[in-house]
């Protein structure tokens, strides 16, 4: 066994040295890819532009005289660079992406095609409303779908992501309390199992965060909630279905207690895909809930974004929604950008323009494709798939909450790994060698060594079986003492385990030339 | 229901493996009162053709920027995007991948983010940049909150040249945090007016160049004044192509530079998704919001990239995080970096020079119309003009003639009382024929 400098095996037992080691550092056709700063030229360009003589007589001293320091690539070099990089990425189009709490499902290309129609993709945000009636109509129809599916009377469309939606919801709540002379309420209650964005958002708008305990069966502890509700509490933030993959059975009681204490009920709607078409959050007593359009209505994650996070609002909060919003009248649709009079109670503005129109088009195309019947089937299949995984894997792994069904995701802990010498992280990395993206690890924090698996509704039974078979085989290998398979994994990915500690200790966040004299454009 | 692969037989088999009689057994935790959702006024599922038909009909009611003479900017700009950009960002491995939390199988996204950070740092003349924000306006608000953390002071001064939407977004966020915002009245060429407002409680001053009226400003003196008082200078740019022609914010003494990156590689898309650029001096990096990608080595000593300094972020620090941001604009950052790689140093300079040149042509043509006054003294590719009539009415009238004449300032800030001010922008896509059409239409409108 060859070990590297930090004592990790560099290839699995039995794999001969030399095999897999090329002379160039390439792995077969998978090539190492230099950075654009190492590939490009300072006088190279992949576009043909007529360059005018610069007449900058008005600008004088304001004209840049120093080099910028960005290289150029010809068009074929650009194509190869990015295509090679793409080959080092895993994606939902390649295989199941079982990220608990992050809903990675099929991204229909029809939605991409629709978002690129010139009438949407090439539409300026300040186009006069008379020349953007189709865009406003689409926003209005999308809003109608969101309101209908949630049984909520209003929706703020502009938030640009789920966490931005949380911010919007809490700002509405803050404005509503202030309008009622209740501005002294300074606390937001958040269950221990919440996404990190919930406490971060509450703190970002100046609230102090108090955690609510969790019961042994993975739900909000009602007794602890009651004990912590007071005239100082502005809101409670509950994710439902929650991040343990469970439906909060006492949700109606949670809403009732919250309202009785004069606080508002914020629901984190990140997991709405598990209940869409079957449960309307408005029927549960929710005051505000963001909907991650990219999760429930499948706009691509794009390597980390963009997303979109419209927020549905109750009657009590609707007057405080941020501008802009769409209204319809006899002359068609209008966009209210600077509300006046009665309408001016809103807390302000979240973003420069109307929000993520490109995502609205994709989500609306997805809704139309599914229809009311299909969306209900989405929730049912998402829940069925998660429970199927839970049932199949419970023989070898330990489910965190074995009793009763789960919703859209199945949560396991690391009890079954005790004594094997394999950690949750090792196990997850070994999944890569078997052709699967790891599940979410170590989250939610309330479960030791958590492994959270979300299959979504767009996986076939065959793919679920392939996944379960692979995990069962890996689990048996761990229990049989085949530890090296795990501790050095992944062996077969483009790179081996990366040193994240070193990256954080001495951050290298930009490329710097080896020689200290960068090539100048002059 | 073409996106759902399970067959009825699969569902029956799976339920029996689970040990459930029906799907309803899996929803037992839902209270009975909420178990039956009625979606009676929504249509049933539709085939691909029907969906295309409905969306194409809606799209046809809009007037795309490319449909005719077009002069609208004000924070979003119509530029040509090379075909390569859209092709690459639609590759499945970029489009349908998740946040790169598993670096061994996300090196494509991670290397792109590292290249993006380096490009943004170079453009802004600062040492470090993050891996993108939602857009320029939210980046501006985050920069103000960051200045509060760095200086432990509680006041921000916003110049009257800051895009009114950016001011509004910043005011929303800063107000919620209990910060005091001193927003100066709209002014075409008065960035330096912020200096008189700085006091010992000032965390930052925020200036924009080119500003919302198109005015470009050397902010060096403002930086000196801010620093002398212990405040930070935040420089905002809404037209990223201007970096190719103008001195960078860092060169002029900015501590934080934020920008809207839409101009490079990202389409107009009625306001989003866009990509916020965020750069700062290295000493402030641990107070920076958003994601950061860093270089490191793998277990075999090969160069690789990982998300790093995550102890600033919400998933680690929860209510102590620098920001609540989770999602960024990764795919738009990819589009930005591809377009910028295609341009390169020379291409960006040429593109910027071309934009400036076309805007000067437009300025000269408009200046020749009696009654039209050019208001912006020095500009890049956008400037303000005073019209003899209400600007919004003129724009609305010219829409009927197939021309989008610009953005009335009153649409951004009706309270400013600048109803006769029109913001006009020209880019490399603006032709002489476009300019001639605008001039003819305006002359017709003004009875000349």
CSV table of N, CA, C and O in Angstrom, one decimal, chain A residues 120-226:
chain,number,residue,atom,x,y,z
A,120,UNK,N,-38.8,36.7,-23.4
A,120,UNK,CA,-38.5,36.7,-22.0
A,120,UNK,C,-37.0,36.9,-21.8
A,120,UNK,O,-36.6,37.8,-21.0
A,121,UNK,N,-36.1,36.2,-22.5
A,121,UNK,CA,-34.7,36.3,-22.3
A,121,UNK,C,-34.1,37.6,-22.7
A,121,UNK,O,-33.1,38.1,-22.1
A,122,UNK,N,-34.6,38.3,-23.7
A,122,UNK,CA,-34.1,39.5,-24.2
A,122,UNK,C,-35.0,40.7,-23.8
A,122,UNK,O,-35.0,41.7,-24.6
A,123,UNK,N,-35.7,40.6,-22.7
A,123,UNK,CA,-36.6,41.7,-22.3
A,123,UNK,C,-35.9,42.5,-21.2
A,123,UNK,O,-35.5,42.0,-20.2
A,124,UNK,N,-35.8,43.8,-21.4
A,124,UNK,CA,-35.2,44.7,-20.4
A,124,UNK,C,-36.2,44.9,-19.3
A,124,UNK,O,-37.3,45.1,-19.5
A,125,UNK,N,-35.6,44.9,-18.0
A,125,UNK,CA,-36.5,45.1,-16.9
A,125,UNK,C,-37.3,46.4,-16.8
A,125,UNK,O,-38.3,46.5,-16.2
A,126,UNK,N,-36.8,47.4,-17.5
A,126,UNK,CA,-37.5,48.7,-17.5
A,126,UNK,C,-38.2,48.9,-18.8
A,126,UNK,O,-38.6,50.1,-19.1
A,127,UNK,N,-38.5,47.9,-19.6
A,127,UNK,CA,-39.3,48.0,-20.8
A,127,UNK,C,-40.7,48.6,-20.3
A,127,UNK,O,-41.2,48.1,-19.3
A,128,UNK,N,-41.2,49.6,-21.1
A,128,UNK,CA,-42.5,50.1,-20.7
A,128,UNK,C,-43.5,49.0,-20.5
A,128,UNK,O,-43.5,48.0,-21.2
A,129,UNK,N,-44.4,49.1,-19.5
A,129,UNK,CA,-45.4,48.0,-19.2
A,129,UNK,C,-46.2,47.7,-20.4
A,129,UNK,O,-46.6,46.5,-20.6
A,130,UNK,N,-46.5,48.7,-21.3
A,130,UNK,CA,-47.3,48.4,-22.5
A,130,UNK,C,-46.6,47.4,-23.4
A,130,UNK,O,-47.2,46.7,-24.2
A,131,UNK,N,-45.2,47.3,-23.3
A,131,UNK,CA,-44.4,46.4,-24.1
A,131,UNK,C,-43.9,45.2,-23.4
A,131,UNK,O,-43.1,44.5,-23.9
A,132,UNK,N,-44.5,45.0,-22.2
A,132,UNK,CA,-44.1,43.8,-21.4
A,132,UNK,C,-45.3,43.1,-20.8
A,132,UNK,O,-45.2,42.5,-19.7
A,133,UNK,N,-46.4,43.1,-21.5
A,133,UNK,CA,-47.6,42.6,-21.0
A,133,UNK,C,-47.5,41.0,-20.8
A,133,UNK,O,-48.1,40.5,-19.9
A,134,UNK,N,-46.8,40.4,-21.7
A,134,UNK,CA,-46.7,38.9,-21.6
A,134,UNK,C,-45.9,38.5,-20.3
A,134,UNK,O,-46.3,37.6,-19.6
A,135,UNK,N,-44.8,39.3,-20.0
A,135,UNK,CA,-44.0,39.0,-18.8
A,135,UNK,C,-44.9,39.2,-17.6
A,135,UNK,O,-44.8,38.4,-16.6
A,136,UNK,N,-45.6,40.3,-17.5
A,136,UNK,CA,-46.5,40.6,-16.4
A,136,UNK,C,-47.6,39.6,-16.2
A,136,UNK,O,-47.9,39.2,-15.1
A,137,UNK,N,-48.1,39.2,-17.4
A,137,UNK,CA,-49.2,38.1,-17.3
A,137,UNK,C,-48.6,36.8,-16.8
A,137,UNK,O,-49.2,36.1,-15.9
A,138,UNK,N,-47.4,36.5,-17.2
A,138,UNK,CA,-46.8,35.3,-16.7
A,138,UNK,C,-46.5,35.3,-15.2
A,138,UNK,O,-46.8,34.4,-14.4
A,139,UNK,N,-46.1,36.5,-14.7
A,139,UNK,CA,-45.8,36.7,-13.2
A,139,UNK,C,-47.2,36.5,-12.5
A,139,UNK,O,-47.3,35.9,-11.4
A,140,UNK,N,-48.2,37.1,-13.1
A,140,UNK,CA,-49.5,37.0,-12.5
A,140,UNK,C,-50.1,35.6,-12.4
A,140,UNK,O,-50.6,35.2,-11.4
A,141,UNK,N,-49.9,34.9,-13.5
A,141,UNK,CA,-50.4,33.5,-13.5
A,141,UNK,C,-49.6,32.6,-12.6
A,141,UNK,O,-50.1,31.7,-11.9
A,142,UNK,N,-48.2,32.8,-12.6
A,142,UNK,CA,-47.4,32.0,-11.6
A,142,UNK,C,-47.8,32.3,-10.2
A,142,UNK,O,-48.0,31.4,-9.4
A,143,UNK,N,-48.1,33.6,-9.9
A,143,UNK,CA,-48.6,34.0,-8.6
A,143,UNK,C,-49.9,33.3,-8.3
A,143,UNK,O,-50.1,32.8,-7.1
A,144,UNK,N,-50.7,33.2,-9.2
A,144,UNK,CA,-52.0,32.5,-9.0
A,144,UNK,C,-51.8,31.1,-8.7
A,144,UNK,O,-52.4,30.5,-7.7
A,145,UNK,N,-50.9,30.4,-9.4
A,145,UNK,CA,-50.6,29.0,-9.1
A,145,UNK,C,-50.1,28.8,-7.6
A,145,UNK,O,-50.5,28.0,-6.9
A,146,UNK,N,-49.1,29.7,-7.3
A,146,UNK,CA,-48.5,29.6,-6.0
A,146,UNK,C,-49.5,29.8,-4.9
A,146,UNK,O,-49.6,29.1,-3.9
A,147,UNK,N,-50.4,30.8,-5.1
A,147,UNK,CA,-51.4,31.1,-4.1
A,147,UNK,C,-52.4,30.0,-4.0
A,147,UNK,O,-52.8,29.6,-2.9
A,148,UNK,N,-52.8,29.4,-5.1
A,148,UNK,CA,-53.8,28.3,-5.1
A,148,UNK,C,-53.2,27.1,-4.4
A,148,UNK,O,-53.9,26.4,-3.6
A,149,UNK,N,-52.0,26.7,-4.7
A,149,UNK,CA,-51.3,25.5,-4.2
A,149,UNK,C,-51.1,25.7,-2.7
A,149,UNK,O,-51.0,24.6,-2.0
A,150,UNK,N,-51.0,26.9,-2.2
A,150,UNK,CA,-50.7,27.1,-0.8
A,150,UNK,C,-51.9,27.6,0.0
A,150,UNK,O,-51.8,27.7,1.2
A,151,UNK,N,-53.0,27.9,-0.7
A,151,UNK,CA,-54.1,28.5,0.0
A,151,UNK,C,-53.8,29.8,0.8
A,151,UNK,O,-54.2,30.0,1.9
A,152,UNK,N,-52.9,30.6,0.2
A,152,UNK,CA,-52.5,31.8,0.8
A,152,UNK,C,-53.0,33.0,-0.2
A,152,UNK,O,-52.9,32.8,-1.4
A,153,UNK,N,-53.4,34.1,0.4
A,153,UNK,CA,-54.0,35.2,-0.4
A,153,UNK,C,-53.0,36.1,-1.2
A,153,UNK,O,-53.4,36.8,-2.1
A,154,UNK,N,-51.7,36.1,-0.8
A,154,UNK,CA,-50.8,37.0,-1.5
A,154,UNK,C,-49.4,36.3,-1.7
A,154,UNK,O,-49.1,35.4,-1.0
A,155,UNK,N,-48.7,36.9,-2.6
A,155,UNK,CA,-47.3,36.4,-2.8
A,155,UNK,C,-46.4,37.5,-3.2
A,155,UNK,O,-46.8,38.4,-4.0
A,156,UNK,N,-45.2,37.5,-2.6
A,156,UNK,CA,-44.1,38.5,-3.0
A,156,UNK,C,-43.2,37.7,-3.9
A,156,UNK,O,-42.7,36.7,-3.5
A,157,UNK,N,-43.1,38.2,-5.1
A,157,UNK,CA,-42.4,37.5,-6.1
A,157,UNK,C,-40.9,37.8,-6.2
A,157,UNK,O,-40.1,37.0,-6.7
A,158,UNK,N,-40.4,38.9,-5.6
A,158,UNK,CA,-39.0,39.3,-6.0
A,158,UNK,C,-37.9,38.6,-5.3
A,158,UNK,O,-36.8,38.7,-5.8
A,159,UNK,N,-38.0,37.9,-4.2
A,159,UNK,CA,-36.8,37.3,-3.5
A,159,UNK,C,-36.1,36.4,-4.5
A,159,UNK,O,-36.7,35.6,-5.2
A,160,UNK,N,-34.8,36.4,-4.4
A,160,UNK,CA,-33.9,35.8,-5.4
A,160,UNK,C,-33.5,34.4,-5.0
A,160,UNK,O,-32.8,33.7,-5.8
A,161,UNK,N,-33.8,33.9,-3.8
A,161,UNK,CA,-33.4,32.6,-3.4
A,161,UNK,C,-34.2,32.2,-2.2
A,161,UNK,O,-34.8,33.1,-1.6
A,162,UNK,N,-34.1,31.0,-1.7
A,162,UNK,CA,-34.8,30.6,-0.5
A,162,UNK,C,-34.4,31.5,0.7
A,162,UNK,O,-35.3,32.0,1.4
A,163,UNK,N,-33.2,31.7,0.9
A,163,UNK,CA,-32.8,32.4,2.1
A,163,UNK,C,-33.2,33.9,2.0
A,163,UNK,O,-33.5,34.6,2.9
A,164,UNK,N,-33.2,34.4,0.7
A,164,UNK,CA,-33.7,35.7,0.5
A,164,UNK,C,-35.2,35.8,0.7
A,164,UNK,O,-35.7,36.9,1.2
A,165,UNK,N,-35.9,34.7,0.5
A,165,UNK,CA,-37.3,34.7,0.8
A,165,UNK,C,-37.5,34.7,2.3
A,165,UNK,O,-38.5,35.3,2.8
A,166,UNK,N,-36.7,34.0,3.0
A,166,UNK,CA,-36.8,34.0,4.5
A,166,UNK,C,-36.7,35.5,5.0
A,166,UNK,O,-37.4,35.9,5.9
A,167,UNK,N,-35.7,36.1,4.4
A,167,UNK,CA,-35.4,37.5,4.7
A,167,UNK,C,-36.7,38.4,4.5
A,167,UNK,O,-37.1,39.2,5.3
A,168,UNK,N,-37.3,38.1,3.3
A,168,UNK,CA,-38.5,38.9,2.9
A,168,UNK,C,-39.6,38.6,3.9
A,168,UNK,O,-40.3,39.5,4.4
A,169,UNK,N,-39.8,37.3,4.3
A,169,UNK,CA,-40.9,36.9,5.2
A,169,UNK,C,-40.7,37.6,6.6
A,169,UNK,O,-41.6,38.1,7.2
A,170,UNK,N,-39.4,37.6,7.1
A,170,UNK,CA,-39.2,38.1,8.4
A,170,UNK,C,-39.3,39.7,8.4
A,170,UNK,O,-39.7,40.3,9.3
A,171,UNK,N,-39.0,40.3,7.2
A,171,UNK,CA,-39.1,41.7,7.1
A,171,UNK,C,-40.6,42.1,7.1
A,171,UNK,O,-41.0,43.1,7.7
A,172,UNK,N,-41.4,41.3,6.5
A,172,UNK,CA,-42.9,41.5,6.5
A,172,UNK,C,-43.4,41.4,7.9
A,172,UNK,O,-44.2,42.2,8.4
A,173,UNK,N,-42.9,40.4,8.6
A,173,UNK,CA,-43.3,40.2,10.0
A,173,UNK,C,-42.9,41.3,10.9
A,173,UNK,O,-43.7,41.9,11.7
A,174,UNK,N,-41.7,41.8,10.7
A,174,UNK,CA,-41.2,42.9,11.5
A,174,UNK,C,-42.0,44.2,11.2
A,174,UNK,O,-42.4,44.9,12.1
A,175,UNK,N,-42.3,44.4,9.9
A,175,UNK,CA,-43.1,45.6,9.6
A,175,UNK,C,-44.5,45.5,10.1
A,175,UNK,O,-45.1,46.5,10.6
A,176,UNK,N,-45.1,44.3,10.1
A,176,UNK,CA,-46.4,44.1,10.7
A,176,UNK,C,-46.5,44.3,12.2
A,176,UNK,O,-47.4,45.0,12.7
A,177,UNK,N,-45.5,43.9,12.9
A,177,UNK,CA,-45.4,44.1,14.3
A,177,UNK,C,-45.2,45.6,14.6
A,177,UNK,O,-45.9,46.2,15.5
A,178,UNK,N,-44.4,46.3,13.8
A,178,UNK,CA,-44.2,47.7,14.0
A,178,UNK,C,-45.5,48.5,13.8
A,178,UNK,O,-45.8,49.4,14.5
A,179,UNK,N,-46.2,48.1,12.7
A,179,UNK,CA,-47.5,48.7,12.4
A,179,UNK,C,-48.5,48.6,13.6
A,179,UNK,O,-49.4,49.4,13.7
A,180,UNK,N,-48.4,47.5,14.3
A,180,UNK,CA,-49.3,47.3,15.4
A,180,UNK,C,-48.8,47.8,16.8
A,180,UNK,O,-49.3,47.5,17.8
A,181,UNK,N,-47.6,48.5,16.7
A,181,UNK,CA,-47.0,49.0,17.9
A,181,UNK,C,-46.4,47.9,18.7
A,181,UNK,O,-46.3,48.0,20.0
A,182,UNK,N,-46.0,46.8,18.0
A,182,UNK,CA,-45.4,45.7,18.7
A,182,UNK,C,-43.9,45.5,18.4
A,182,UNK,O,-43.4,44.4,18.3
A,183,UNK,N,-43.3,46.6,18.0
A,183,UNK,CA,-41.9,46.6,17.6
A,183,UNK,C,-40.9,46.1,18.6
A,183,UNK,O,-39.8,45.8,18.3
A,184,UNK,N,-41.4,46.0,19.9
A,184,UNK,CA,-40.5,45.6,20.9
A,184,UNK,C,-40.2,44.1,20.9
A,184,UNK,O,-39.4,43.6,21.6
A,185,UNK,N,-41.0,43.3,20.1
A,185,UNK,CA,-40.8,41.9,20.0
A,185,UNK,C,-39.4,41.6,19.3
A,185,UNK,O,-39.2,42.0,18.2
A,186,UNK,N,-38.5,41.0,20.0
A,186,UNK,CA,-37.1,40.9,19.6
A,186,UNK,C,-36.6,39.5,19.4
A,186,UNK,O,-35.4,39.2,19.1
A,187,UNK,N,-37.5,38.5,19.6
A,187,UNK,CA,-37.0,37.1,19.6
A,187,UNK,C,-37.6,36.3,18.5
A,187,UNK,O,-38.8,36.4,18.2
A,188,UNK,N,-36.9,35.4,17.8
A,188,UNK,CA,-37.4,34.5,16.9
A,188,UNK,C,-37.1,33.1,17.4
A,188,UNK,O,-35.9,32.8,17.8
A,189,UNK,N,-38.1,32.2,17.4
A,189,UNK,CA,-37.9,30.8,17.9
A,189,UNK,C,-37.6,29.9,16.7
A,189,UNK,O,-38.3,30.0,15.7
A,190,UNK,N,-36.5,29.1,16.8
A,190,UNK,CA,-36.1,28.3,15.7
A,190,UNK,C,-35.8,26.9,16.2
A,190,UNK,O,-35.0,26.8,17.2
A,191,UNK,N,-36.4,25.8,15.7
A,191,UNK,CA,-36.0,24.5,16.2
A,191,UNK,C,-34.6,24.1,16.0
A,191,UNK,O,-34.0,24.6,15.0
A,192,UNK,N,-34.0,23.3,16.8
A,192,UNK,CA,-32.6,22.9,16.7
A,192,UNK,C,-32.3,22.2,15.3
A,192,UNK,O,-31.2,22.3,14.9
A,193,UNK,N,-33.3,21.6,14.7
A,193,UNK,CA,-33.0,20.9,13.4
A,193,UNK,C,-33.1,21.8,12.2
A,193,UNK,O,-32.9,21.4,11.1
A,194,UNK,N,-33.3,23.1,12.4
A,194,UNK,CA,-33.5,24.0,11.2
A,194,UNK,C,-32.3,24.2,10.4
A,194,UNK,O,-31.2,24.0,10.8
A,195,UNK,N,-32.5,24.5,9.1
A,195,UNK,CA,-31.5,24.9,8.2
A,195,UNK,C,-30.7,26.1,8.8
A,195,UNK,O,-31.3,27.0,9.4
A,196,UNK,N,-29.4,26.2,8.6
A,196,UNK,CA,-28.6,27.3,9.1
A,196,UNK,C,-29.1,28.7,8.6
A,196,UNK,O,-28.9,29.7,9.3
A,197,UNK,N,-29.8,28.7,7.5
A,197,UNK,CA,-30.3,29.9,7.0
A,197,UNK,C,-31.3,30.5,7.9
A,197,UNK,O,-31.4,31.8,8.0
A,198,UNK,N,-32.1,29.7,8.6
A,198,UNK,CA,-33.2,30.3,9.5
A,198,UNK,C,-32.6,31.1,10.6
A,198,UNK,O,-33.0,32.3,10.7
A,199,UNK,N,-31.7,30.6,11.4
A,199,UNK,CA,-31.2,31.5,12.5
A,199,UNK,C,-30.3,32.6,11.9
A,199,UNK,O,-30.4,33.7,12.4
A,200,UNK,N,-29.6,32.4,10.8
A,200,UNK,CA,-28.8,33.4,10.2
A,200,UNK,C,-29.7,34.6,9.7
A,200,UNK,O,-29.4,35.8,9.9
A,201,UNK,N,-30.9,34.2,9.1
A,201,UNK,CA,-31.8,35.3,8.6
A,201,UNK,C,-32.4,36.1,9.8
A,201,UNK,O,-32.4,37.3,9.7
A,202,UNK,N,-32.8,35.4,10.8
A,202,UNK,CA,-33.4,36.1,12.0
A,202,UNK,C,-32.3,37.0,12.5
A,202,UNK,O,-32.7,38.2,12.9
A,203,UNK,N,-31.1,36.6,12.7
A,203,UNK,CA,-30.1,37.4,13.2
A,203,UNK,C,-29.8,38.6,12.3
A,203,UNK,O,-29.5,39.7,12.7
A,204,UNK,N,-29.8,38.3,11.0
A,204,UNK,CA,-29.5,39.4,10.0
A,204,UNK,C,-30.5,40.5,10.0
A,204,UNK,O,-30.2,41.7,9.8
A,205,UNK,N,-31.8,40.3,10.4
A,205,UNK,CA,-32.7,41.4,10.6
A,205,UNK,C,-32.8,41.8,12.0
A,205,UNK,O,-33.7,42.5,12.4
A,206,UNK,N,-31.8,41.5,12.8
A,206,UNK,CA,-31.7,42.1,14.1
A,206,UNK,C,-32.4,41.3,15.3
A,206,UNK,O,-32.5,41.9,16.4
A,207,UNK,N,-32.9,40.1,15.0
A,207,UNK,CA,-33.6,39.4,16.1
A,207,UNK,C,-32.6,38.5,16.8
A,207,UNK,O,-31.6,38.1,16.2
A,208,UNK,N,-32.9,38.3,18.1
A,208,UNK,CA,-32.1,37.3,18.8
A,208,UNK,C,-32.8,35.9,18.6
A,208,UNK,O,-34.0,35.9,18.5
A,209,UNK,N,-32.0,34.9,18.5
A,209,UNK,CA,-32.6,33.5,18.2
A,209,UNK,C,-32.6,32.7,19.4
A,209,UNK,O,-31.6,32.6,20.1
A,210,UNK,N,-33.7,32.1,19.6
A,210,UNK,CA,-33.8,31.1,20.7
A,210,UNK,C,-34.2,29.7,20.1
A,210,UNK,O,-35.1,29.7,19.3
A,211,UNK,N,-33.5,28.7,20.5
A,211,UNK,CA,-33.7,27.4,19.9
A,211,UNK,C,-34.9,26.7,20.7
A,211,UNK,O,-35.0,26.9,21.9
A,212,UNK,N,-35.6,25.9,19.9
A,212,UNK,CA,-36.7,25.1,20.5
A,212,UNK,C,-36.2,23.6,20.4
A,212,UNK,O,-35.7,23.2,19.4
A,213,UNK,N,-36.4,22.9,21.5
A,213,UNK,CA,-35.9,21.5,21.5
A,213,UNK,C,-36.7,20.6,20.6
A,213,UNK,O,-37.8,21.0,20.1
A,214,UNK,N,-36.2,19.4,20.4
A,214,UNK,CA,-36.8,18.5,19.5
A,214,UNK,C,-37.2,17.2,20.4
A,214,UNK,O,-36.5,16.9,21.3
A,215,UNK,N,-38.3,16.6,20.0
A,215,UNK,CA,-38.7,15.4,20.7
A,215,UNK,C,-37.9,14.2,20.2
A,215,UNK,O,-37.3,14.3,19.2
A,216,UNK,N,-38.1,13.1,20.9
A,216,UNK,CA,-37.3,11.9,20.5
A,216,UNK,C,-37.8,11.4,19.2
A,216,UNK,O,-37.1,10.6,18.5
A,217,UNK,N,-39.0,11.8,18.8
A,217,UNK,CA,-39.4,11.3,17.5
A,217,UNK,C,-39.3,12.4,16.4
A,217,UNK,O,-39.9,12.3,15.3
A,218,UNK,N,-38.3,13.3,16.6
A,218,UNK,CA,-37.9,14.2,15.6
A,218,UNK,C,-38.8,15.4,15.2
A,218,UNK,O,-38.6,16.0,14.2
A,219,UNK,N,-39.7,15.7,16.2
A,219,UNK,CA,-40.5,16.9,15.9
A,219,UNK,C,-40.3,18.0,16.9
A,219,UNK,O,-39.6,17.8,17.9
A,220,UNK,N,-40.9,19.2,16.6
A,220,UNK,CA,-40.8,20.3,17.6
A,220,UNK,C,-41.4,19.9,18.9
A,220,UNK,O,-42.5,19.3,19.0
A,221,UNK,N,-40.7,20.2,20.0
A,221,UNK,CA,-41.2,19.9,21.3
A,221,UNK,C,-42.2,20.9,21.8
A,221,UNK,O,-41.8,22.1,22.1
A,222,UNK,N,-43.5,20.5,21.8
A,222,UNK,CA,-44.5,21.5,22.1
A,222,UNK,C,-44.4,22.1,23.5
A,222,UNK,O,-44.7,23.3,23.6
A,223,UNK,N,-44.0,21.3,24.4
A,223,UNK,CA,-43.8,21.9,25.8
A,223,UNK,C,-42.8,22.9,25.8
A,223,UNK,O,-42.9,24.0,26.5
A,224,UNK,N,-41.7,22.7,25.1
A,224,UNK,CA,-40.6,23.6,25.1
A,224,UNK,C,-41.0,24.9,24.3
A,224,UNK,O,-40.7,26.0,24.7
A,225,UNK,N,-41.8,24.7,23.3
A,225,UNK,CA,-42.3,25.8,22.5
A,225,UNK,C,-43.2,26.7,23.4
A,225,UNK,O,-43.0,27.9,23.5
A,226,UNK,N,-44.1,26.1,24.1
A,226,UNK,CA,-45.0,26.8,25.0
A,226,UNK,C,-44.2,27.6,26.1
A,226,UNK,O,-44.5,28.7,26.4
